[in-house]
Amino acid sequence: MFELAVAAAASLLAGFVDAVVGGGGLILVPALFGVFPQAAPATLFGTNKGGAIWGTGWATLQYARRVDMPWSALLPAATAALVGSFAGAWAVTLINPDGLRKALPLILLAVFAYTLARKDLGRLHEPRFAGRLQALIASAIGLLIGFYDGFFGPGTGSFFVFLFVRLLGFDFLHASASAKLLNTATNAAALLLFAMKGHVWWHVAAVMAVTNVAGSLIGTRMALARGAGFVRGMFIVVVGALILKTAWDAFLR
């Protein structure tokens, strides 16, 4: 019962963070490993997806009601992200991800430094492209980061947000809203794979799903109320935390 309560509380906080800017796994995955140390890692990853997908999906719906989302670009991008996630999950069975593990903190550090240096980045919503070109670039982002999510995973939501801001000219609020749809697709692909292998504790995932949606509701409302500046600030905090976590995992643990 204690373990389930901790997982539920962690899922609440993860849902909040994930709804604003992504990165909920930074909270929820370590919490699951902490309270269920004897469980198989695949089972904990699958259970994490089983709970988190509901909060991400809920955030997508909430943003869609209040933010103008370019569905003609996002729907093919979400499909590409799902395909990429499947391909990444298959590739990890063939290729050792240790090289990416060591490179990831440096990649995140570059994203962090670029965002800090460009103080105007993502504050204004000025899409650079429209129509088929926007859909093509969004789909390329979905395929690339979807593959990364299936292959490795940490920081997927933050990478989606950053690339939507940097390449498509979205502000952080619109980028976060768009990222939720793509992240829901990659989570669905991963959850399907884990479920097919029997690596989901559905009773734990069900409890986490409820609190994850609650956290998502709070986070979405706060992001919509406070706007792109608030989302940008949260993005910097989450990426900073990801740098520390991934550097620890790659070089010190």
PDB file of C-alpha atoms in Angstrom:
ATOM      1  CA  MET A   1       0.000   0.000   0.000  1.00  0.00           C
ATOM      2  CA  PHE A   2       2.857   2.389   0.851  1.00  0.00           C
ATOM      3  CA  GLU A   3       4.541   1.663  -2.481  1.00  0.00           C
ATOM      4  CA  LEU A   4       1.324   2.341  -4.374  1.00  0.00           C
ATOM      5  CA  ALA A   5       0.809   5.632  -2.525  1.00  0.00           C
ATOM      6  CA  VAL A   6       4.335   6.793  -3.401  1.00  0.00           C
ATOM      7  CA  ALA A   7       3.833   5.822  -7.042  1.00  0.00           C
ATOM      8  CA  ALA A   8       0.526   7.712  -7.120  1.00  0.00           C
ATOM      9  CA  ALA A   9       2.079  10.857  -5.600  1.00  0.00           C
ATOM     10  CA  ALA A  10       5.020  10.730  -8.015  1.00  0.00           C
ATOM     11  CA  SER A  11       2.596  10.309 -10.907  1.00  0.00           C
ATOM     12  CA  LEU A  12       0.678  13.413  -9.792  1.00  0.00           C
ATOM     13  CA  LEU A  13       3.827  15.538  -9.849  1.00  0.00           C
ATOM     14  CA  ALA A  14       5.018  13.943 -13.088  1.00  0.00           C
ATOM     15  CA  GLY A  15       1.667  14.697 -14.729  1.00  0.00           C
ATOM     16  CA  PHE A  16       1.993  18.356 -13.749  1.00  0.00           C
ATOM     17  CA  VAL A  17       5.526  18.722 -15.117  1.00  0.00           C
ATOM     18  CA  ASP A  18       4.779  16.723 -18.254  1.00  0.00           C
ATOM     19  CA  ALA A  19       1.688  18.790 -19.062  1.00  0.00           C
ATOM     20  CA  VAL A  20       3.660  22.026 -18.926  1.00  0.00           C
ATOM     21  CA  VAL A  21       6.817  21.110 -20.804  1.00  0.00           C
ATOM     22  CA  GLY A  22       7.471  17.347 -20.798  1.00  0.00           C
ATOM     23  CA  GLY A  23       9.967  15.467 -18.666  1.00  0.00           C
ATOM     24  CA  GLY A  24       7.552  13.738 -16.322  1.00  0.00           C
ATOM     25  CA  GLY A  25       9.542  10.533 -16.639  1.00  0.00           C
ATOM     26  CA  LEU A  26      12.393  12.285 -14.837  1.00  0.00           C
ATOM     27  CA  ILE A  27      10.199  12.089 -11.722  1.00  0.00           C
ATOM     28  CA  LEU A  28       8.115   8.970 -12.180  1.00  0.00           C
ATOM     29  CA  VAL A  29      10.661   6.439 -13.434  1.00  0.00           C
ATOM     30  CA  PRO A  30      13.161   6.931 -10.554  1.00  0.00           C
ATOM     31  CA  ALA A  31      10.251   6.792  -8.094  1.00  0.00           C
ATOM     32  CA  LEU A  32       9.119   3.433  -9.478  1.00  0.00           C
ATOM     33  CA  PHE A  33      12.651   2.043  -9.346  1.00  0.00           C
ATOM     34  CA  GLY A  34      12.933   3.291  -5.764  1.00  0.00           C
ATOM     35  CA  VAL A  35       9.757   1.699  -4.418  1.00  0.00           C
ATOM     36  CA  PHE A  36       9.896  -1.498  -6.499  1.00  0.00           C
ATOM     37  CA  PRO A  37      13.654  -2.305  -6.481  1.00  0.00           C
ATOM     38  CA  GLN A  38      13.152  -6.015  -7.200  1.00  0.00           C
ATOM     39  CA  ALA A  39      10.968  -5.535 -10.278  1.00  0.00           C
ATOM     40  CA  ALA A  40      12.248  -6.084 -13.799  1.00  0.00           C
ATOM     41  CA  PRO A  41      13.194  -2.742 -15.429  1.00  0.00           C
ATOM     42  CA  ALA A  42      11.015  -3.511 -18.460  1.00  0.00           C
ATOM     43  CA  THR A  43       8.004  -3.937 -16.171  1.00  0.00           C
ATOM     44  CA  LEU A  44       8.625  -0.584 -14.489  1.00  0.00           C
ATOM     45  CA  PHE A  45       9.090   1.170 -17.840  1.00  0.00           C
ATOM     46  CA  GLY A  46       5.892  -0.424 -19.137  1.00  0.00           C
ATOM     47  CA  THR A  47       3.958   0.500 -15.999  1.00  0.00           C
ATOM     48  CA  ASN A  48       5.257   4.056 -16.277  1.00  0.00           C
ATOM     49  CA  LYS A  49       3.905   4.282 -19.828  1.00  0.00           C
ATOM     50  CA  GLY A  50       0.614   2.735 -18.717  1.00  0.00           C
ATOM     51  CA  GLY A  51       0.061   5.549 -16.237  1.00  0.00           C
ATOM     52  CA  ALA A  52       1.685   8.474 -18.048  1.00  0.00           C
ATOM     53  CA  ILE A  53      -0.095   8.098 -21.377  1.00  0.00           C
ATOM     54  CA  TRP A  54      -3.396   9.129 -19.804  1.00  0.00           C
ATOM     55  CA  GLY A  55      -2.022  12.413 -18.464  1.00  0.00           C
ATOM     56  CA  THR A  56      -0.338  13.216 -21.771  1.00  0.00           C
ATOM     57  CA  GLY A  57      -3.499  12.401 -23.700  1.00  0.00           C
ATOM     58  CA  TRP A  58      -5.598  14.507 -21.340  1.00  0.00           C
ATOM     59  CA  ALA A  59      -3.197  17.447 -21.707  1.00  0.00           C
ATOM     60  CA  THR A  60      -3.512  17.147 -25.496  1.00  0.00           C
ATOM     61  CA  LEU A  61      -7.296  17.466 -25.258  1.00  0.00           C
ATOM     62  CA  GLN A  62      -7.108  20.424 -22.877  1.00  0.00           C
ATOM     63  CA  TYR A  63      -4.636  22.320 -25.036  1.00  0.00           C
ATOM     64  CA  ALA A  64      -6.667  21.579 -28.174  1.00  0.00           C
ATOM     65  CA  ARG A  65      -9.649  23.407 -26.667  1.00  0.00           C
ATOM     66  CA  ARG A  66      -7.687  26.587 -25.962  1.00  0.00           C
ATOM     67  CA  VAL A  67      -4.720  26.669 -28.356  1.00  0.00           C
ATOM     68  CA  ASP A  68      -4.858  26.896 -32.134  1.00  0.00           C
ATOM     69  CA  MET A  69      -3.149  23.645 -33.154  1.00  0.00           C
ATOM     70  CA  PRO A  70      -2.161  22.996 -36.795  1.00  0.00           C
ATOM     71  CA  TRP A  71      -3.829  19.593 -37.128  1.00  0.00           C
ATOM     72  CA  SER A  72      -2.923  19.210 -40.808  1.00  0.00           C
ATOM     73  CA  ALA A  73       0.733  19.144 -39.742  1.00  0.00           C
ATOM     74  CA  LEU A  74       0.402  17.477 -36.352  1.00  0.00           C
ATOM     75  CA  LEU A  75      -1.621  14.405 -37.342  1.00  0.00           C
ATOM     76  CA  PRO A  76       0.926  13.140 -39.906  1.00  0.00           C
ATOM     77  CA  ALA A  77       3.682  14.098 -37.444  1.00  0.00           C
ATOM     78  CA  ALA A  78       2.032  11.994 -34.730  1.00  0.00           C
ATOM     79  CA  THR A  79       1.828   9.055 -37.145  1.00  0.00           C
ATOM     80  CA  ALA A  80       5.518   9.501 -37.978  1.00  0.00           C
ATOM     81  CA  ALA A  81       6.342   9.646 -34.262  1.00  0.00           C
ATOM     82  CA  LEU A  82       4.500   6.374 -33.650  1.00  0.00           C
ATOM     83  CA  VAL A  83       6.352   4.675 -36.511  1.00  0.00           C
ATOM     84  CA  GLY A  84       9.649   6.104 -35.299  1.00  0.00           C
ATOM     85  CA  SER A  85       9.033   4.850 -31.777  1.00  0.00           C
ATOM     86  CA  PHE A  86       8.416   1.301 -33.032  1.00  0.00           C
ATOM     87  CA  ALA A  87      11.578   1.481 -35.144  1.00  0.00           C
ATOM     88  CA  GLY A  88      13.610   2.771 -32.217  1.00  0.00           C
ATOM     89  CA  ALA A  89      12.367   0.014 -29.937  1.00  0.00           C
ATOM     90  CA  TRP A  90      13.362  -2.540 -32.573  1.00  0.00           C
ATOM     91  CA  ALA A  91      16.781  -0.915 -33.078  1.00  0.00           C
ATOM     92  CA  VAL A  92      17.614  -1.068 -29.372  1.00  0.00           C
ATOM     93  CA  THR A  93      17.454  -4.866 -29.608  1.00  0.00           C
ATOM     94  CA  LEU A  94      20.278  -4.705 -32.174  1.00  0.00           C
ATOM     95  CA  ILE A  95      22.434  -1.729 -31.132  1.00  0.00           C
ATOM     96  CA  ASN A  96      23.953  -0.890 -27.748  1.00  0.00           C
ATOM     97  CA  PRO A  97      22.765   2.618 -26.697  1.00  0.00           C
ATOM     98  CA  ASP A  98      25.807   3.341 -24.477  1.00  0.00           C
ATOM     99  CA  GLY A  99      27.266   5.811 -26.985  1.00  0.00           C
ATOM    100  CA  LEU A 100      24.043   7.840 -26.958  1.00  0.00           C
ATOM    101  CA  ARG A 101      23.938   7.621 -23.155  1.00  0.00           C
ATOM    102  CA  LYS A 102      27.271   9.453 -22.960  1.00  0.00           C
ATOM    103  CA  ALA A 103      26.424  11.972 -25.683  1.00  0.00           C
ATOM    104  CA  LEU A 104      22.990  12.901 -24.306  1.00  0.00           C
ATOM    105  CA  PRO A 105      24.156  15.236 -21.470  1.00  0.00           C
ATOM    106  CA  LEU A 106      26.228  17.192 -23.994  1.00  0.00           C
ATOM    107  CA  ILE A 107      23.297  17.466 -26.418  1.00  0.00           C
ATOM    108  CA  LEU A 108      21.025  18.663 -23.612  1.00  0.00           C
ATOM    109  CA  LEU A 109      23.683  21.133 -22.468  1.00  0.00           C
ATOM    110  CA  ALA A 110      23.772  22.631 -25.977  1.00  0.00           C
ATOM    111  CA  VAL A 111      19.954  22.970 -25.948  1.00  0.00           C
ATOM    112  CA  PHE A 112      20.110  24.557 -22.487  1.00  0.00           C
ATOM    113  CA  ALA A 113      22.830  27.057 -23.452  1.00  0.00           C
ATOM    114  CA  TYR A 114      21.115  27.985 -26.732  1.00  0.00           C
ATOM    115  CA  THR A 115      17.804  28.627 -24.966  1.00  0.00           C
ATOM    116  CA  LEU A 116      19.460  30.823 -22.329  1.00  0.00           C
ATOM    117  CA  ALA A 117      21.452  32.749 -24.941  1.00  0.00           C
ATOM    118  CA  ARG A 118      18.396  33.435 -27.109  1.00  0.00           C
ATOM    119  CA  LYS A 119      16.253  35.261 -24.550  1.00  0.00           C
ATOM    120  CA  ASP A 120      13.568  35.911 -27.162  1.00  0.00           C
ATOM    121  CA  LEU A 121      13.378  32.260 -28.214  1.00  0.00           C
ATOM    122  CA  GLY A 122       9.855  30.902 -28.047  1.00  0.00           C
ATOM    123  CA  ARG A 123       8.247  34.011 -26.583  1.00  0.00           C
ATOM    124  CA  LEU A 124       6.314  34.889 -29.751  1.00  0.00           C
ATOM    125  CA  HIS A 125       4.250  32.528 -31.869  1.00  0.00           C
ATOM    126  CA  GLU A 126       5.427  33.188 -35.423  1.00  0.00           C
ATOM    127  CA  PRO A 127       5.201  29.971 -37.485  1.00  0.00           C
ATOM    128  CA  ARG A 128       7.794  29.961 -40.266  1.00  0.00           C
ATOM    129  CA  PHE A 129       6.012  27.527 -42.560  1.00  0.00           C
ATOM    130  CA  ALA A 130       2.501  26.495 -43.571  1.00  0.00           C
ATOM    131  CA  GLY A 131       0.773  23.743 -45.489  1.00  0.00           C
ATOM    132  CA  ARG A 132       2.717  20.768 -46.772  1.00  0.00           C
ATOM    133  CA  LEU A 133       6.123  22.156 -45.818  1.00  0.00           C
ATOM    134  CA  GLN A 134       5.064  22.597 -42.203  1.00  0.00           C
ATOM    135  CA  ALA A 135       3.639  19.064 -42.205  1.00  0.00           C
ATOM    136  CA  LEU A 136       6.845  17.685 -43.724  1.00  0.00           C
ATOM    137  CA  ILE A 137       9.122  19.324 -41.150  1.00  0.00           C
ATOM    138  CA  ALA A 138       6.804  18.393 -38.269  1.00  0.00           C
ATOM    139  CA  SER A 139       6.749  14.780 -39.507  1.00  0.00           C
ATOM    140  CA  ALA A 140      10.541  14.720 -39.712  1.00  0.00           C
ATOM    141  CA  ILE A 141      10.675  15.915 -36.090  1.00  0.00           C
ATOM    142  CA  GLY A 142       8.131  13.249 -35.132  1.00  0.00           C
ATOM    143  CA  LEU A 143      10.056  10.473 -36.864  1.00  0.00           C
ATOM    144  CA  LEU A 144      13.436  11.499 -35.433  1.00  0.00           C
ATOM    145  CA  ILE A 145      12.383  12.092 -31.831  1.00  0.00           C
ATOM    146  CA  GLY A 146       9.945   9.169 -31.962  1.00  0.00           C
ATOM    147  CA  PHE A 147      12.862   6.920 -32.911  1.00  0.00           C
ATOM    148  CA  TYR A 148      14.879   8.389 -30.050  1.00  0.00           C
ATOM    149  CA  ASP A 149      12.024   7.747 -27.614  1.00  0.00           C
ATOM    150  CA  GLY A 150      11.775   4.096 -28.626  1.00  0.00           C
ATOM    151  CA  PHE A 151      15.560   3.667 -28.626  1.00  0.00           C
ATOM    152  CA  PHE A 152      16.476   5.520 -25.429  1.00  0.00           C
ATOM    153  CA  GLY A 153      13.884   7.996 -24.163  1.00  0.00           C
ATOM    154  CA  PRO A 154      14.959  10.578 -21.528  1.00  0.00           C
ATOM    155  CA  GLY A 155      13.929  14.108 -22.468  1.00  0.00           C
ATOM    156  CA  THR A 156      11.659  13.158 -25.372  1.00  0.00           C
ATOM    157  CA  GLY A 157       9.033  15.789 -24.553  1.00  0.00           C
ATOM    158  CA  SER A 158      11.659  18.499 -24.121  1.00  0.00           C
ATOM    159  CA  PHE A 159      13.251  17.657 -27.475  1.00  0.00           C
ATOM    160  CA  PHE A 160       9.848  17.879 -29.171  1.00  0.00           C
ATOM    161  CA  VAL A 161       9.237  21.293 -27.594  1.00  0.00           C
ATOM    162  CA  PHE A 162      12.666  22.665 -28.489  1.00  0.00           C
ATOM    163  CA  LEU A 163      12.492  21.577 -32.129  1.00  0.00           C
ATOM    164  CA  PHE A 164       8.980  22.950 -32.597  1.00  0.00           C
ATOM    165  CA  VAL A 165      10.219  26.284 -31.235  1.00  0.00           C
ATOM    166  CA  ARG A 166      13.536  26.352 -33.110  1.00  0.00           C
ATOM    167  CA  LEU A 167      12.535  24.891 -36.479  1.00  0.00           C
ATOM    168  CA  LEU A 168       8.859  25.789 -36.833  1.00  0.00           C
ATOM    169  CA  GLY A 169       8.828  29.157 -35.040  1.00  0.00           C
ATOM    170  CA  PHE A 170       6.224  28.216 -32.420  1.00  0.00           C
ATOM    171  CA  ASP A 171       6.183  29.879 -29.024  1.00  0.00           C
ATOM    172  CA  PHE A 172       6.739  27.622 -26.025  1.00  0.00           C
ATOM    173  CA  LEU A 173       3.022  27.318 -25.268  1.00  0.00           C
ATOM    174  CA  HIS A 174       2.072  26.180 -28.777  1.00  0.00           C
ATOM    175  CA  ALA A 175       5.160  23.967 -28.952  1.00  0.00           C
ATOM    176  CA  SER A 176       4.262  22.267 -25.682  1.00  0.00           C
ATOM    177  CA  ALA A 177       0.670  21.758 -26.816  1.00  0.00           C
ATOM    178  CA  SER A 178       1.846  20.231 -30.102  1.00  0.00           C
ATOM    179  CA  ALA A 179       4.435  18.067 -28.368  1.00  0.00           C
ATOM    180  CA  LYS A 180       1.743  16.459 -26.216  1.00  0.00           C
ATOM    181  CA  LEU A 181       0.049  14.908 -29.240  1.00  0.00           C
ATOM    182  CA  LEU A 182       3.311  13.461 -30.561  1.00  0.00           C
ATOM    183  CA  ASN A 183       4.363  12.267 -27.113  1.00  0.00           C
ATOM    184  CA  THR A 184       1.011  10.517 -26.722  1.00  0.00           C
ATOM    185  CA  ALA A 185       1.717   8.652 -29.964  1.00  0.00           C
ATOM    186  CA  THR A 186       5.203   7.553 -28.877  1.00  0.00           C
ATOM    187  CA  ASN A 187       3.867   6.498 -25.473  1.00  0.00           C
ATOM    188  CA  ALA A 188       1.143   4.464 -27.164  1.00  0.00           C
ATOM    189  CA  ALA A 189       3.695   2.648 -29.318  1.00  0.00           C
ATOM    190  CA  ALA A 190       5.901   1.856 -26.337  1.00  0.00           C
ATOM    191  CA  LEU A 191       2.943   0.783 -24.187  1.00  0.00           C
ATOM    192  CA  LEU A 192       1.725  -1.586 -26.888  1.00  0.00           C
ATOM    193  CA  LEU A 193       5.152  -3.219 -27.097  1.00  0.00           C
ATOM    194  CA  PHE A 194       5.472  -3.559 -23.322  1.00  0.00           C
ATOM    195  CA  ALA A 195       1.925  -4.908 -23.017  1.00  0.00           C
ATOM    196  CA  MET A 196       2.528  -7.517 -25.709  1.00  0.00           C
ATOM    197  CA  LYS A 197       5.506  -8.735 -23.677  1.00  0.00           C
ATOM    198  CA  GLY A 198       3.506  -8.761 -20.419  1.00  0.00           C
ATOM    199  CA  HIS A 199       5.568  -5.943 -18.898  1.00  0.00           C
ATOM    200  CA  VAL A 200       2.783  -3.784 -17.449  1.00  0.00           C
ATOM    201  CA  TRP A 201       1.395  -3.912 -13.901  1.00  0.00           C
ATOM    202  CA  TRP A 202      -2.088  -2.765 -14.825  1.00  0.00           C
ATOM    203  CA  HIS A 203      -3.307  -2.367 -11.220  1.00  0.00           C
ATOM    204  CA  VAL A 204      -0.444   0.046 -10.474  1.00  0.00           C
ATOM    205  CA  ALA A 205      -0.800   1.795 -13.848  1.00  0.00           C
ATOM    206  CA  ALA A 206      -4.524   2.356 -13.234  1.00  0.00           C
ATOM    207  CA  VAL A 207      -3.895   4.185  -9.944  1.00  0.00           C
ATOM    208  CA  MET A 208      -1.079   6.233 -11.476  1.00  0.00           C
ATOM    209  CA  ALA A 209      -3.295   7.113 -14.436  1.00  0.00           C
ATOM    210  CA  VAL A 210      -5.841   8.804 -12.160  1.00  0.00           C
ATOM    211  CA  THR A 211      -3.267  10.951 -10.358  1.00  0.00           C
ATOM    212  CA  ASN A 212      -1.359  11.626 -13.579  1.00  0.00           C
ATOM    213  CA  VAL A 213      -4.500  13.076 -15.168  1.00  0.00           C
ATOM    214  CA  ALA A 214      -5.067  15.206 -12.048  1.00  0.00           C
ATOM    215  CA  GLY A 215      -1.525  16.571 -12.259  1.00  0.00           C
ATOM    216  CA  SER A 216      -1.929  17.102 -15.981  1.00  0.00           C
ATOM    217  CA  LEU A 217      -5.099  19.119 -15.422  1.00  0.00           C
ATOM    218  CA  ILE A 218      -3.316  21.428 -12.959  1.00  0.00           C
ATOM    219  CA  GLY A 219      -0.265  21.817 -15.183  1.00  0.00           C
ATOM    220  CA  THR A 220      -2.260  22.496 -18.339  1.00  0.00           C
ATOM    221  CA  ARG A 221      -4.399  25.142 -16.675  1.00  0.00           C
ATOM    222  CA  MET A 222      -1.336  26.855 -15.215  1.00  0.00           C
ATOM    223  CA  ALA A 223       0.464  26.859 -18.581  1.00  0.00           C
ATOM    224  CA  LEU A 224      -2.587  28.276 -20.363  1.00  0.00           C
ATOM    225  CA  ALA A 225      -3.077  30.937 -17.694  1.00  0.00           C
ATOM    226  CA  ARG A 226       0.563  32.060 -17.512  1.00  0.00           C
ATOM    227  CA  GLY A 227       1.555  31.661 -21.154  1.00  0.00           C
ATOM    228  CA  ALA A 228       4.750  31.076 -23.094  1.00  0.00           C
ATOM    229  CA  GLY A 229       7.067  32.785 -20.593  1.00  0.00           C
ATOM    230  CA  PHE A 230       6.068  30.378 -17.835  1.00  0.00           C
ATOM    231  CA  VAL A 231       6.482  27.361 -20.124  1.00  0.00           C
ATOM    232  CA  ARG A 232       9.915  28.625 -21.196  1.00  0.00           C
ATOM    233  CA  GLY A 233      10.986  28.933 -17.544  1.00  0.00           C
ATOM    234  CA  MET A 234       9.780  25.414 -16.782  1.00  0.00           C
ATOM    235  CA  PHE A 235      11.573  24.162 -19.896  1.00  0.00           C
ATOM    236  CA  ILE A 236      14.880  25.582 -18.647  1.00  0.00           C
ATOM    237  CA  VAL A 237      14.382  24.000 -15.207  1.00  0.00           C
ATOM    238  CA  VAL A 238      13.476  20.579 -16.629  1.00  0.00           C
ATOM    239  CA  VAL A 239      16.335  20.527 -19.158  1.00  0.00           C
ATOM    240  CA  GLY A 240      18.744  21.559 -16.400  1.00  0.00           C
ATOM    241  CA  ALA A 241      17.530  18.662 -14.261  1.00  0.00           C
ATOM    242  CA  LEU A 242      17.824  16.305 -17.231  1.00  0.00           C
ATOM    243  CA  ILE A 243      21.443  17.365 -17.766  1.00  0.00           C
ATOM    244  CA  LEU A 244      22.305  16.501 -14.166  1.00  0.00           C
ATOM    245  CA  LYS A 245      20.400  13.201 -14.245  1.00  0.00           C
ATOM    246  CA  THR A 246      21.777  11.979 -17.571  1.00  0.00           C
ATOM    247  CA  ALA A 247      25.338  13.062 -16.705  1.00  0.00           C
ATOM    248  CA  TRP A 248      25.113  11.114 -13.453  1.00  0.00           C
ATOM    249  CA  ASP A 249      23.810   8.032 -15.259  1.00  0.00           C
ATOM    250  CA  ALA A 250      26.420   8.252 -18.035  1.00  0.00           C
ATOM    251  CA  PHE A 251      29.591   9.101 -16.128  1.00  0.00           C
ATOM    252  CA  LEU A 252      29.216   8.718 -12.353  1.00  0.00           C
ATOM    253  CA  ARG A 253      26.874   5.849 -11.546  1.00  0.00           C
TER     254      ARG A 253
END
